[in-house]
Amino acid sequence: MKDKIQLVVRILFGLMFINSGLNKIFQYMPMPEGMTESMLNLYMAFVESGWLIPLLAVAEIIGGILFIVPKFKAFGAIIIFPVVVGILCTHLVNDRAGLPIAIVLLVINVWVIIDNKDKYMHMIK
């Protein structure tokens, strides 16, 4: 039962990041209404850098795909982890309204990492 629940959660989590990455490239979803000025300024700074948004998009798409595929879920979780930490820090500092979803994303990511800890052990030995 745990495996089926985790599969559904991984699919939803992965699809969310794939969608987010594709949106960064193709911009098919409008910017959310009511963004705080600090969040808007931060996003514009990311866009202005010229490289950060494409890097995030690629990490989100690749990480999201790998997160869904059972054989590569451990690798996908590691790729997505810095993105999730960035989301959490952004909402801690700039807009606390998004903090609950950021915490949920972190919990899901950490759950998959802990569930696959045996696959990481050779890296720290």
mmCIF file of C-alpha atoms in Angstrom:
data_model
loop_
_atom_site.group_PDB
_atom_site.id
_atom_site.type_symbol
_atom_site.label_atom_id
_atom_site.label_comp_id
_atom_site.label_asym_id
_atom_site.label_seq_id
_atom_site.Cartn_x
_atom_site.Cartn_y
_atom_site.Cartn_z
ATOM 1 C CA MET A 1 0.000 0.000 0.000
ATOM 2 C CA LYS A 2 2.848 2.385 0.893
ATOM 3 C CA ASP A 3 4.404 1.826 -2.534
ATOM 4 C CA LYS A 4 1.136 2.679 -4.314
ATOM 5 C CA ILE A 5 0.679 5.847 -2.262
ATOM 6 C CA GLN A 6 4.249 6.886 -2.920
ATOM 7 C CA LEU A 7 3.819 6.193 -6.653
ATOM 8 C CA VAL A 8 0.770 8.469 -6.851
ATOM 9 C CA VAL A 9 2.540 11.190 -4.843
ATOM 10 C CA ARG A 10 5.671 10.859 -7.012
ATOM 11 C CA ILE A 11 3.623 11.134 -10.205
ATOM 12 C CA LEU A 12 1.815 14.278 -8.997
ATOM 13 C CA PHE A 13 5.051 15.794 -7.657
ATOM 14 C CA GLY A 14 6.936 14.991 -10.861
ATOM 15 C CA LEU A 15 4.187 16.310 -13.127
ATOM 16 C CA MET A 16 4.056 19.526 -11.128
ATOM 17 C CA PHE A 17 7.774 20.110 -11.652
ATOM 18 C CA ILE A 18 7.638 19.106 -15.326
ATOM 19 C CA ASN A 19 4.799 21.597 -15.824
ATOM 20 C CA SER A 20 6.694 24.299 -13.959
ATOM 21 C CA GLY A 21 9.831 23.731 -16.030
ATOM 22 C CA LEU A 22 7.920 23.726 -19.318
ATOM 23 C CA ASN A 23 6.127 26.907 -18.279
ATOM 24 C CA LYS A 24 9.478 28.607 -17.673
ATOM 25 C CA ILE A 25 10.448 27.789 -21.268
ATOM 26 C CA PHE A 26 7.162 28.285 -23.127
ATOM 27 C CA GLN A 27 5.375 30.721 -20.765
ATOM 28 C CA TYR A 28 1.902 29.303 -21.391
ATOM 29 C CA MET A 29 0.505 30.151 -17.935
ATOM 30 C CA PRO A 30 -0.023 33.764 -16.834
ATOM 31 C CA MET A 31 1.827 35.191 -13.850
ATOM 32 C CA PRO A 32 -0.220 34.749 -10.670
ATOM 33 C CA GLU A 33 -2.342 37.668 -9.579
ATOM 34 C CA GLY A 34 -1.397 39.377 -6.340
ATOM 35 C CA MET A 35 2.335 38.635 -6.356
ATOM 36 C CA THR A 36 4.133 40.655 -3.734
ATOM 37 C CA GLU A 37 6.580 43.275 -4.922
ATOM 38 C CA SER A 38 9.525 41.365 -3.462
ATOM 39 C CA MET A 39 8.509 38.176 -5.310
ATOM 40 C CA LEU A 40 8.077 40.090 -8.558
ATOM 41 C CA ASN A 41 11.472 41.759 -8.117
ATOM 42 C CA LEU A 42 13.092 38.408 -7.380
ATOM 43 C CA TYR A 43 11.560 36.791 -10.452
ATOM 44 C CA MET A 44 12.626 39.710 -12.640
ATOM 45 C CA ALA A 45 16.173 39.390 -11.282
ATOM 46 C CA PHE A 46 16.150 35.693 -12.215
ATOM 47 C CA VAL A 47 14.951 36.566 -15.722
ATOM 48 C CA GLU A 48 17.502 39.372 -16.018
ATOM 49 C CA SER A 49 20.374 36.987 -15.222
ATOM 50 C CA GLY A 50 19.685 35.240 -18.515
ATOM 51 C CA TRP A 51 20.812 31.809 -17.336
ATOM 52 C CA LEU A 52 19.017 31.030 -14.077
ATOM 53 C CA ILE A 53 15.501 30.483 -15.432
ATOM 54 C CA PRO A 54 16.638 28.073 -18.203
ATOM 55 C CA LEU A 55 18.787 26.183 -15.674
ATOM 56 C CA LEU A 56 15.850 25.854 -13.274
ATOM 57 C CA ALA A 57 13.589 24.775 -16.128
ATOM 58 C CA VAL A 58 15.951 22.008 -17.228
ATOM 59 C CA ALA A 59 16.488 20.821 -13.635
ATOM 60 C CA GLU A 60 12.727 20.773 -13.005
ATOM 61 C CA ILE A 61 11.906 18.897 -16.211
ATOM 62 C CA ILE A 62 14.678 16.303 -15.892
ATOM 63 C CA GLY A 63 14.219 15.922 -12.146
ATOM 64 C CA GLY A 64 10.443 15.622 -12.516
ATOM 65 C CA ILE A 65 10.716 12.921 -15.169
ATOM 66 C CA LEU A 66 13.283 10.955 -13.161
ATOM 67 C CA PHE A 67 11.219 11.365 -9.975
ATOM 68 C CA ILE A 68 8.307 9.567 -11.660
ATOM 69 C CA VAL A 69 10.295 6.655 -13.131
ATOM 70 C CA PRO A 70 10.721 4.027 -10.378
ATOM 71 C CA LYS A 71 14.257 3.034 -11.414
ATOM 72 C CA PHE A 72 15.498 6.643 -11.304
ATOM 73 C CA LYS A 73 13.403 8.136 -8.470
ATOM 74 C CA ALA A 74 16.429 8.409 -6.143
ATOM 75 C CA PHE A 75 18.379 10.379 -8.763
ATOM 76 C CA GLY A 76 15.364 12.565 -9.532
ATOM 77 C CA ALA A 77 14.911 13.326 -5.828
ATOM 78 C CA ILE A 78 18.522 14.517 -5.590
ATOM 79 C CA ILE A 79 18.178 16.694 -8.702
ATOM 80 C CA ILE A 80 14.947 18.286 -7.421
ATOM 81 C CA PHE A 81 16.161 18.764 -3.825
ATOM 82 C CA PRO A 82 18.090 22.054 -4.378
ATOM 83 C CA VAL A 83 15.121 23.443 -6.319
ATOM 84 C CA VAL A 84 12.770 22.590 -3.435
ATOM 85 C CA VAL A 85 15.160 24.138 -0.899
ATOM 86 C CA GLY A 86 15.239 27.269 -3.066
ATOM 87 C CA ILE A 87 11.443 27.354 -3.148
ATOM 88 C CA LEU A 88 11.324 26.984 0.633
ATOM 89 C CA CYS A 89 13.911 29.724 1.231
ATOM 90 C CA THR A 90 12.197 32.047 -1.232
ATOM 91 C CA HIS A 91 8.897 31.698 0.585
ATOM 92 C CA LEU A 92 10.529 32.024 4.000
ATOM 93 C CA VAL A 93 12.127 35.326 3.018
ATOM 94 C CA ASN A 94 9.817 36.911 0.425
ATOM 95 C CA ASP A 95 6.266 35.568 0.623
ATOM 96 C CA ARG A 96 5.086 33.449 3.530
ATOM 97 C CA ALA A 97 1.744 32.753 1.827
ATOM 98 C CA GLY A 98 3.418 30.033 -0.263
ATOM 99 C CA LEU A 99 5.190 28.467 2.719
ATOM 100 C CA PRO A 100 2.696 25.606 3.353
ATOM 101 C CA ILE A 101 3.053 24.192 -0.171
ATOM 102 C CA ALA A 102 6.840 24.636 -0.006
ATOM 103 C CA ILE A 103 6.910 22.594 3.207
ATOM 104 C CA VAL A 104 4.756 19.874 1.624
ATOM 105 C CA LEU A 105 7.131 19.715 -1.349
ATOM 106 C CA LEU A 106 10.117 19.432 0.987
ATOM 107 C CA VAL A 107 8.451 16.651 2.998
ATOM 108 C CA ILE A 108 7.651 14.659 -0.159
ATOM 109 C CA ASN A 109 11.177 15.094 -1.479
ATOM 110 C CA VAL A 110 12.791 14.116 1.832
ATOM 111 C CA TRP A 111 10.425 11.127 2.107
ATOM 112 C CA VAL A 112 11.642 9.771 -1.241
ATOM 113 C CA ILE A 113 15.282 10.503 -0.348
ATOM 114 C CA ILE A 114 14.998 8.684 2.992
ATOM 115 C CA ASP A 115 13.111 5.811 1.373
ATOM 116 C CA ASN A 116 16.032 5.385 -1.050
ATOM 117 C CA LYS A 117 18.893 6.053 1.377
ATOM 118 C CA ASP A 118 20.549 2.735 0.518
ATOM 119 C CA LYS A 119 21.153 4.022 -3.019
ATOM 120 C CA TYR A 120 23.121 7.013 -1.678
ATOM 121 C CA MET A 121 25.323 5.157 0.807
ATOM 122 C CA HIS A 122 28.083 4.370 -1.697
ATOM 123 C CA MET A 123 28.544 8.114 -2.295
ATOM 124 C CA ILE A 124 29.334 8.866 1.353
ATOM 125 C CA LYS A 125 31.498 5.834 2.137
#
